[in-house]
Amino acid sequence: MRAIGYQTPLPIETPASLQDIELPKPVPSGRDLLVEIRAVSVNPVDTKVRHSATPEAGQWRVLGWDAAGVVVGTGPDVTDFSVGDEVFYAGAINRPGTNAEFHLVDELIVGRKPRSLNWAEAAALPLTAITAWEMLFDRLDIRRSVPGTTPSILIIGGAGGVSSMAIQLAKVLTDITVIATASRPETQDWVTSLGADFVIDHSKSLAAQVAALLTDAPGFVFSTTQTDQHLAEIVELLAPQGHFGLIDDPAELNAVPLKRKSLSLHWELMFTRSLFGTADISAQGKILNDVSRLVDEGRLRTTLGKNLGAITAANLREAHALIESGQAKGKIVLEGFPA
């Protein structure tokens, strides 16, 4: 089967950083679905792994986690899917990725593709939707009240893929006030179109801008990027007994300043459930089915920002470069293998 992989971590400008290759077609076992890939999307985790993970000598590392496709085979223990089902999912970081014609995935972390979306639109959703959902409702639990506050959340990095889903989910499933950060006119328009109540500029003082908008401090902050640069202001602007969640990878995170206000700290990694085979791993399949239903009801929309064309090494290198530039708006998708 055709796939895209690498053998040595290299700068994305180097052709060998991602190459078109041929690999054996995988065979499903256990709870595995064999999925024929129709579209994939690219996330920051793809670039991080490409920079840091070196395959064993002579082996290829295939990246990619988001995917939409058709089930073409099942393992003997599969109970909820059949050949011909259209699915979407975000995969597992400890298994080969979705940048291949065929891919194996545990049925427990798979959802049924929204009927109202095409392949590219569907592939844009899974990883960011699960990450946003788990942060909002499993980690921060934004439905609970913080004493002395009107329900509100600040989402830092509002135009990114995860934030684009978090804004929508918060507005669709709760009554919370959403403040999102964006610094360029096009990204400010984007987060407003997704439902953000207020937009502020993360290149300026966050605390001062939030204080000018709200009569009381927010009880929640969700930081998706540059957390180390904003940490002092996050502590300043949060209400006492508030909740702070993050998904990025700051070089250092000093949690001591959170103590005075009794602020709680929440990490979210979408791959935790699949990586450790947690008792509630099937929650991710349920989340995706809920997202699919909300999309088909017209309450959520795809966050596809750019479709770069066929699934090839050249197009995938372009996608990685765009992610690394920090200028991406919404999700970057590749669709179909060349004839």
CSV table of C-alpha atoms in Angstrom, one decimal:
chain,number,residue,atom,x,y,z
A,1,MET,CA,0.0,0.0,0.0
A,2,ARG,CA,1.0,3.6,-0.5
A,3,ALA,CA,2.1,5.6,2.6
A,4,ILE,CA,4.1,8.6,3.6
A,5,GLY,CA,6.9,8.2,6.2
A,6,TYR,CA,10.4,9.1,7.3
A,7,GLN,CA,13.4,7.4,8.8
A,8,THR,CA,15.3,10.3,10.2
A,9,PRO,CA,14.0,13.5,11.9
A,10,LEU,CA,14.8,16.3,9.5
A,11,PRO,CA,13.7,19.9,8.8
A,12,ILE,CA,10.5,20.0,6.7
A,13,GLU,CA,12.3,21.8,3.9
A,14,THR,CA,14.3,18.6,3.3
A,15,PRO,CA,12.5,16.2,0.9
A,16,ALA,CA,13.6,13.2,3.0
A,17,SER,CA,11.7,14.6,6.0
A,18,LEU,CA,8.5,13.0,4.5
A,19,GLN,CA,8.7,10.5,1.6
A,20,ASP,CA,6.3,8.6,-0.5
A,21,ILE,CA,6.8,4.9,0.3
A,22,GLU,CA,5.3,1.4,-0.1
A,23,LEU,CA,4.4,-0.7,2.9
A,24,PRO,CA,2.6,-4.1,3.4
A,25,LYS,CA,-1.2,-3.8,3.8
A,26,PRO,CA,-2.0,-4.3,7.5
A,27,VAL,CA,-4.3,-7.2,8.7
A,28,PRO,CA,-6.9,-6.6,11.5
A,29,SER,CA,-7.0,-8.6,14.7
A,30,GLY,CA,-8.8,-8.3,18.0
A,31,ARG,CA,-11.0,-5.1,18.1
A,32,ASP,CA,-9.2,-3.6,15.1
A,33,LEU,CA,-11.0,-2.0,12.1
A,34,LEU,CA,-9.1,-1.9,8.8
A,35,VAL,CA,-10.0,1.5,7.3
A,36,GLU,CA,-9.4,2.6,3.8
A,37,ILE,CA,-8.3,6.2,4.3
A,38,ARG,CA,-10.2,8.8,2.3
A,39,ALA,CA,-8.9,12.0,4.0
A,40,VAL,CA,-6.5,13.0,6.8
A,41,SER,CA,-5.8,16.2,8.7
A,42,VAL,CA,-2.6,17.5,10.1
A,43,ASN,CA,-2.1,18.6,13.7
A,44,PRO,CA,0.8,20.1,15.7
A,45,VAL,CA,1.4,16.7,17.3
A,46,ASP,CA,2.4,15.5,13.8
A,47,THR,CA,5.2,18.0,13.6
A,48,LYS,CA,6.3,17.4,17.2
A,49,VAL,CA,6.7,13.7,16.7
A,50,ARG,CA,8.4,14.2,13.3
A,51,HIS,CA,11.0,16.4,15.1
A,52,SER,CA,11.6,14.1,18.0
A,53,ALA,CA,10.9,10.4,17.2
A,54,THR,CA,13.5,8.3,15.4
A,55,PRO,CA,12.4,4.9,14.0
A,56,GLU,CA,14.4,1.8,14.5
A,57,ALA,CA,17.2,1.4,11.9
A,58,GLY,CA,15.8,0.6,8.5
A,59,GLN,CA,12.2,1.2,9.6
A,60,TRP,CA,9.7,3.9,8.5
A,61,ARG,CA,7.7,6.0,10.9
A,62,VAL,CA,4.2,6.9,9.5
A,63,LEU,CA,2.6,9.9,11.1
A,64,GLY,CA,-1.0,11.1,11.1
A,65,TRP,CA,-3.9,10.5,13.5
A,66,ASP,CA,-7.0,12.3,12.2
A,67,ALA,CA,-8.8,10.3,9.5
A,68,ALA,CA,-12.0,9.7,7.7
A,69,GLY,CA,-12.6,6.6,5.7
A,70,VAL,CA,-14.5,3.3,5.0
A,71,VAL,CA,-14.2,0.1,7.0
A,72,VAL,CA,-12.9,-2.6,4.7
A,73,GLY,CA,-12.1,-5.3,7.3
A,74,THR,CA,-12.6,-6.2,10.9
A,75,GLY,CA,-10.9,-8.2,13.6
A,76,PRO,CA,-12.7,-11.1,15.2
A,77,ASP,CA,-13.6,-9.2,18.4
A,78,VAL,CA,-15.3,-6.2,16.6
A,79,THR,CA,-18.9,-5.8,17.7
A,80,ASP,CA,-20.1,-2.3,16.7
A,81,PHE,CA,-18.9,-1.8,13.1
A,82,SER,CA,-19.2,-3.7,9.8
A,83,VAL,CA,-17.5,-3.5,6.4
A,84,GLY,CA,-18.8,-0.5,4.5
A,85,ASP,CA,-19.3,1.7,7.5
A,86,GLU,CA,-18.1,5.3,7.1
A,87,VAL,CA,-16.1,6.4,10.1
A,88,PHE,CA,-13.9,9.1,11.5
A,89,TYR,CA,-11.4,9.0,14.4
A,90,ALA,CA,-8.1,10.3,15.9
A,91,GLY,CA,-6.1,7.1,16.3
A,92,ALA,CA,-3.5,6.2,18.9
A,93,ILE,CA,0.0,7.7,19.2
A,94,ASN,CA,1.6,4.4,19.9
A,95,ARG,CA,0.5,2.8,16.6
A,96,PRO,CA,1.3,3.5,13.0
A,97,GLY,CA,-0.4,6.6,11.7
A,98,THR,CA,-3.1,7.4,9.1
A,99,ASN,CA,-0.9,8.8,6.3
A,100,ALA,CA,-1.4,5.5,4.5
A,101,GLU,CA,-4.0,3.9,2.2
A,102,PHE,CA,-5.1,1.5,4.9
A,103,HIS,CA,-5.0,1.8,8.6
A,104,LEU,CA,-5.8,-0.2,11.7
A,105,VAL,CA,-7.6,1.3,14.7
A,106,ASP,CA,-9.4,0.1,17.8
A,107,GLU,CA,-13.1,0.3,17.3
A,108,LEU,CA,-13.6,1.8,20.8
A,109,ILE,CA,-12.1,5.1,19.7
A,110,VAL,CA,-13.9,5.3,16.4
A,111,GLY,CA,-17.1,7.3,15.6
A,112,ARG,CA,-19.5,7.2,12.7
A,113,LYS,CA,-18.7,9.9,10.2
A,114,PRO,CA,-21.3,12.8,10.0
A,115,ARG,CA,-23.6,12.1,7.1
A,116,SER,CA,-23.7,15.8,6.2
A,117,LEU,CA,-20.0,16.3,5.7
A,118,ASN,CA,-17.7,15.2,2.9
A,119,TRP,CA,-14.5,13.3,3.7
A,120,ALA,CA,-12.2,16.3,4.0
A,121,GLU,CA,-14.7,18.2,6.3
A,122,ALA,CA,-15.0,15.1,8.5
A,123,ALA,CA,-11.3,14.4,8.7
A,124,ALA,CA,-10.8,17.9,10.1
A,125,LEU,CA,-12.7,17.1,13.3
A,126,PRO,CA,-11.7,14.1,15.5
A,127,LEU,CA,-8.5,15.0,17.3
A,128,THR,CA,-9.5,18.6,18.0
A,129,ALA,CA,-13.1,17.7,18.9
A,130,ILE,CA,-12.0,15.0,21.4
A,131,THR,CA,-9.3,17.3,22.9
A,132,ALA,CA,-11.7,20.2,23.3
A,133,TRP,CA,-14.5,18.0,24.7
A,134,GLU,CA,-12.2,16.3,27.2
A,135,MET,CA,-10.7,19.5,28.4
A,136,LEU,CA,-14.0,21.4,28.7
A,137,PHE,CA,-16.1,18.6,30.3
A,138,ASP,CA,-13.7,16.0,31.7
A,139,ARG,CA,-10.9,18.1,33.0
A,140,LEU,CA,-12.1,21.7,33.6
A,141,ASP,CA,-15.7,20.6,34.0
A,142,ILE,CA,-17.0,24.0,32.9
A,143,ARG,CA,-20.6,23.1,33.8
A,144,ARG,CA,-19.8,23.5,37.5
A,145,SER,CA,-19.9,26.9,39.2
A,146,VAL,CA,-17.0,28.8,40.6
A,147,PRO,CA,-18.2,30.8,43.7
A,148,GLY,CA,-18.7,34.5,43.0
A,149,THR,CA,-18.4,34.3,39.3
A,150,THR,CA,-20.7,34.5,36.3
A,151,PRO,CA,-19.9,31.5,34.1
A,152,SER,CA,-17.1,32.5,31.7
A,153,ILE,CA,-14.0,31.0,30.0
A,154,LEU,CA,-11.0,32.6,28.3
A,155,ILE,CA,-9.6,30.4,25.4
A,156,ILE,CA,-6.1,31.4,24.5
A,157,GLY,CA,-5.1,30.8,20.8
A,158,GLY,CA,-8.7,31.0,19.6
A,159,ALA,CA,-8.1,30.3,15.9
A,160,GLY,CA,-6.3,27.0,16.3
A,161,GLY,CA,-7.9,23.7,15.6
A,162,VAL,CA,-8.7,22.7,19.2
A,163,SER,CA,-9.9,26.2,20.2
A,164,SER,CA,-12.1,26.3,17.1
A,165,MET,CA,-13.9,23.3,18.5
A,166,ALA,CA,-13.8,24.4,22.1
A,167,ILE,CA,-15.5,27.7,21.3
A,168,GLN,CA,-18.3,25.9,19.5
A,169,LEU,CA,-18.8,23.1,22.1
A,170,ALA,CA,-18.9,25.6,24.9
A,171,LYS,CA,-21.5,27.7,23.2
A,172,VAL,CA,-23.6,24.8,22.0
A,173,LEU,CA,-23.6,22.7,25.2
A,174,THR,CA,-23.5,25.4,27.9
A,175,ASP,CA,-24.6,29.0,28.7
A,176,ILE,CA,-21.0,30.1,29.5
A,177,THR,CA,-19.6,33.3,28.1
A,178,VAL,CA,-16.6,32.7,25.8
A,179,ILE,CA,-13.7,35.1,25.4
A,180,ALA,CA,-11.2,34.0,22.7
A,181,THR,CA,-7.9,35.5,21.8
A,182,ALA,CA,-6.8,36.3,18.3
A,183,SER,CA,-4.3,38.9,17.0
A,184,ARG,CA,-5.0,39.2,13.3
A,185,PRO,CA,-8.2,40.5,11.5
A,186,GLU,CA,-8.8,37.2,9.7
A,187,THR,CA,-8.4,35.1,12.9
A,188,GLN,CA,-10.5,37.6,14.9
A,189,ASP,CA,-13.3,37.2,12.2
A,190,TRP,CA,-12.9,33.4,12.4
A,191,VAL,CA,-13.4,33.1,16.2
A,192,THR,CA,-16.3,35.5,16.1
A,193,SER,CA,-17.9,33.3,13.3
A,194,LEU,CA,-17.5,30.3,15.6
A,195,GLY,CA,-19.6,31.9,18.4
A,196,ALA,CA,-17.1,33.7,20.7
A,197,ASP,CA,-18.8,36.4,22.7
A,198,PHE,CA,-15.7,38.5,22.9
A,199,VAL,CA,-12.3,38.6,21.1
A,200,ILE,CA,-9.2,40.0,22.7
A,201,ASP,CA,-5.6,40.3,21.4
A,202,HIS,CA,-3.1,37.9,22.9
A,203,SER,CA,-0.2,40.2,22.0
A,204,LYS,CA,-1.5,42.7,24.6
A,205,SER,CA,-2.3,42.4,28.3
A,206,LEU,CA,-4.8,39.6,28.8
A,207,ALA,CA,-5.7,40.6,32.3
A,208,ALA,CA,-6.5,44.2,31.5
A,209,GLN,CA,-8.6,43.3,28.4
A,210,VAL,CA,-10.6,40.7,30.4
A,211,ALA,CA,-11.1,43.1,33.3
A,212,ALA,CA,-12.5,45.7,30.8
A,213,LEU,CA,-15.1,43.1,29.5
A,214,LEU,CA,-16.4,41.4,32.6
A,215,THR,CA,-17.8,42.6,35.9
A,216,ASP,CA,-16.3,39.6,37.7
A,217,ALA,CA,-13.2,37.4,36.9
A,218,PRO,CA,-13.6,34.3,34.8
A,219,GLY,CA,-13.7,31.0,36.5
A,220,PHE,CA,-11.9,29.1,33.7
A,221,VAL,CA,-9.0,29.5,31.3
A,222,PHE,CA,-8.1,27.1,28.5
A,223,SER,CA,-4.6,27.8,27.1
A,224,THR,CA,-3.8,26.1,23.8
A,225,THR,CA,-0.5,27.8,23.0
A,226,GLN,CA,2.3,29.9,24.4
A,227,THR,CA,1.2,29.1,28.0
A,228,ASP,CA,4.7,30.0,29.4
A,229,GLN,CA,4.4,33.5,28.0
A,230,HIS,CA,0.9,34.0,29.5
A,231,LEU,CA,1.1,32.2,32.8
A,232,ALA,CA,1.5,35.2,35.1
A,233,GLU,CA,-1.5,36.9,33.5
A,234,ILE,CA,-3.6,33.8,33.7
A,235,VAL,CA,-3.0,33.6,37.4
A,236,GLU,CA,-3.8,37.3,37.7
A,237,LEU,CA,-7.1,37.3,35.7
A,238,LEU,CA,-8.6,34.0,37.1
A,239,ALA,CA,-11.1,34.1,39.9
A,240,PRO,CA,-10.1,32.6,43.2
A,241,GLN,CA,-10.8,28.9,43.2
A,242,GLY,CA,-10.8,29.0,39.4
A,243,HIS,CA,-9.6,26.3,37.0
A,244,PHE,CA,-6.8,26.5,34.5
A,245,GLY,CA,-6.2,23.9,31.7
A,246,LEU,CA,-3.5,23.6,29.0
A,247,ILE,CA,-2.5,21.4,26.1
A,248,ASP,CA,0.7,22.8,24.8
A,249,ASP,CA,4.3,21.9,26.0
A,250,PRO,CA,5.9,24.8,27.9
A,251,ALA,CA,9.6,24.3,28.5
A,252,GLU,CA,8.9,25.0,32.2
A,253,LEU,CA,5.7,25.4,34.2
A,254,ASN,CA,5.9,26.8,37.7
A,255,ALA,CA,2.7,26.0,39.5
A,256,VAL,CA,3.5,27.7,42.8
A,257,PRO,CA,1.8,31.0,41.9
A,258,LEU,CA,-1.5,29.1,41.6
A,259,LYS,CA,-1.5,28.4,45.4
A,260,ARG,CA,-2.6,31.8,46.7
A,261,LYS,CA,-5.9,31.7,44.8
A,262,SER,CA,-6.3,27.9,45.2
A,263,LEU,CA,-6.3,27.6,41.4
A,264,SER,CA,-6.5,24.1,40.0
A,265,LEU,CA,-4.3,22.9,37.1
A,266,HIS,CA,-5.5,20.5,34.4
A,267,TRP,CA,-3.5,18.8,31.7
A,268,GLU,CA,-5.2,17.3,28.7
A,269,LEU,CA,-3.6,14.8,26.3
A,270,MET,CA,-6.1,13.2,23.9
A,271,PHE,CA,-4.0,10.1,23.5
A,272,THR,CA,-4.0,9.2,27.3
A,273,ARG,CA,-7.0,6.9,27.1
A,274,SER,CA,-5.7,4.9,24.1
A,275,LEU,CA,-2.0,4.9,25.3
A,276,PHE,CA,-2.9,3.4,28.6
A,277,GLY,CA,-6.0,1.4,27.6
A,278,THR,CA,-8.0,3.1,30.3
A,279,ALA,CA,-11.2,1.6,31.6
A,280,ASP,CA,-13.1,4.4,29.9
A,281,ILE,CA,-11.3,4.3,26.6
A,282,SER,CA,-14.7,3.8,24.8
A,283,ALA,CA,-15.6,7.4,25.9
A,284,GLN,CA,-13.8,8.7,22.8
A,285,GLY,CA,-16.0,6.7,20.5
A,286,LYS,CA,-19.0,8.1,22.3
A,287,ILE,CA,-17.7,11.7,22.1
A,288,LEU,CA,-17.2,11.3,18.3
A,289,ASN,CA,-20.7,10.0,17.9
A,290,ASP,CA,-22.1,13.0,19.9
A,291,VAL,CA,-20.0,15.3,17.7
A,292,SER,CA,-21.3,13.6,14.6
A,293,ARG,CA,-24.9,14.0,15.8
A,294,LEU,CA,-24.4,17.7,16.6
A,295,VAL,CA,-22.9,18.3,13.2
A,296,ASP,CA,-25.8,16.6,11.4
A,297,GLU,CA,-28.2,18.6,13.5
A,298,GLY,CA,-26.5,21.8,12.2
A,299,ARG,CA,-25.2,22.8,15.7
A,300,LEU,CA,-21.5,22.3,15.0
A,301,ARG,CA,-19.6,23.0,11.9
A,302,THR,CA,-16.4,21.6,10.5
A,303,THR,CA,-13.2,23.6,11.2
A,304,LEU,CA,-11.5,22.8,7.9
A,305,GLY,CA,-9.4,25.8,7.0
A,306,LYS,CA,-7.4,24.6,4.0
A,307,ASN,CA,-7.5,21.5,1.7
A,308,LEU,CA,-4.1,21.0,0.2
A,309,GLY,CA,-5.2,18.3,-2.2
A,310,ALA,CA,-4.0,14.6,-2.5
A,311,ILE,CA,-2.3,12.7,0.2
A,312,THR,CA,1.3,12.9,-1.0
A,313,ALA,CA,4.7,13.6,0.6
A,314,ALA,CA,5.0,16.9,-1.1
A,315,ASN,CA,1.5,18.1,0.0
A,316,LEU,CA,2.1,16.7,3.5
A,317,ARG,CA,5.4,18.6,3.8
A,318,GLU,CA,3.5,21.8,2.8
A,319,ALA,CA,1.0,21.1,5.6
A,320,HIS,CA,3.7,20.5,8.2
A,321,ALA,CA,5.5,23.8,7.1
A,322,LEU,CA,2.2,25.7,7.5
A,323,ILE,CA,1.6,24.2,11.0
A,324,GLU,CA,5.2,25.1,12.0
A,325,SER,CA,4.8,28.7,10.8
A,326,GLY,CA,2.1,29.3,13.4
A,327,GLN,CA,-0.1,31.0,10.8
A,328,ALA,CA,-2.7,28.2,10.3
A,329,LYS,CA,-6.4,29.0,10.7
A,330,GLY,CA,-8.6,26.1,11.4
A,331,LYS,CA,-7.5,22.6,10.2
A,332,ILE,CA,-5.3,21.6,7.2
A,333,VAL,CA,-6.6,18.6,5.3
A,334,LEU,CA,-5.4,16.2,2.5
A,335,GLU,CA,-7.8,14.1,0.6
A,336,GLY,CA,-7.4,11.0,-1.5
A,337,PHE,CA,-4.4,9.3,-2.9
A,338,PRO,CA,-3.4,10.0,-6.5
A,339,ALA,CA,-4.9,7.7,-9.1
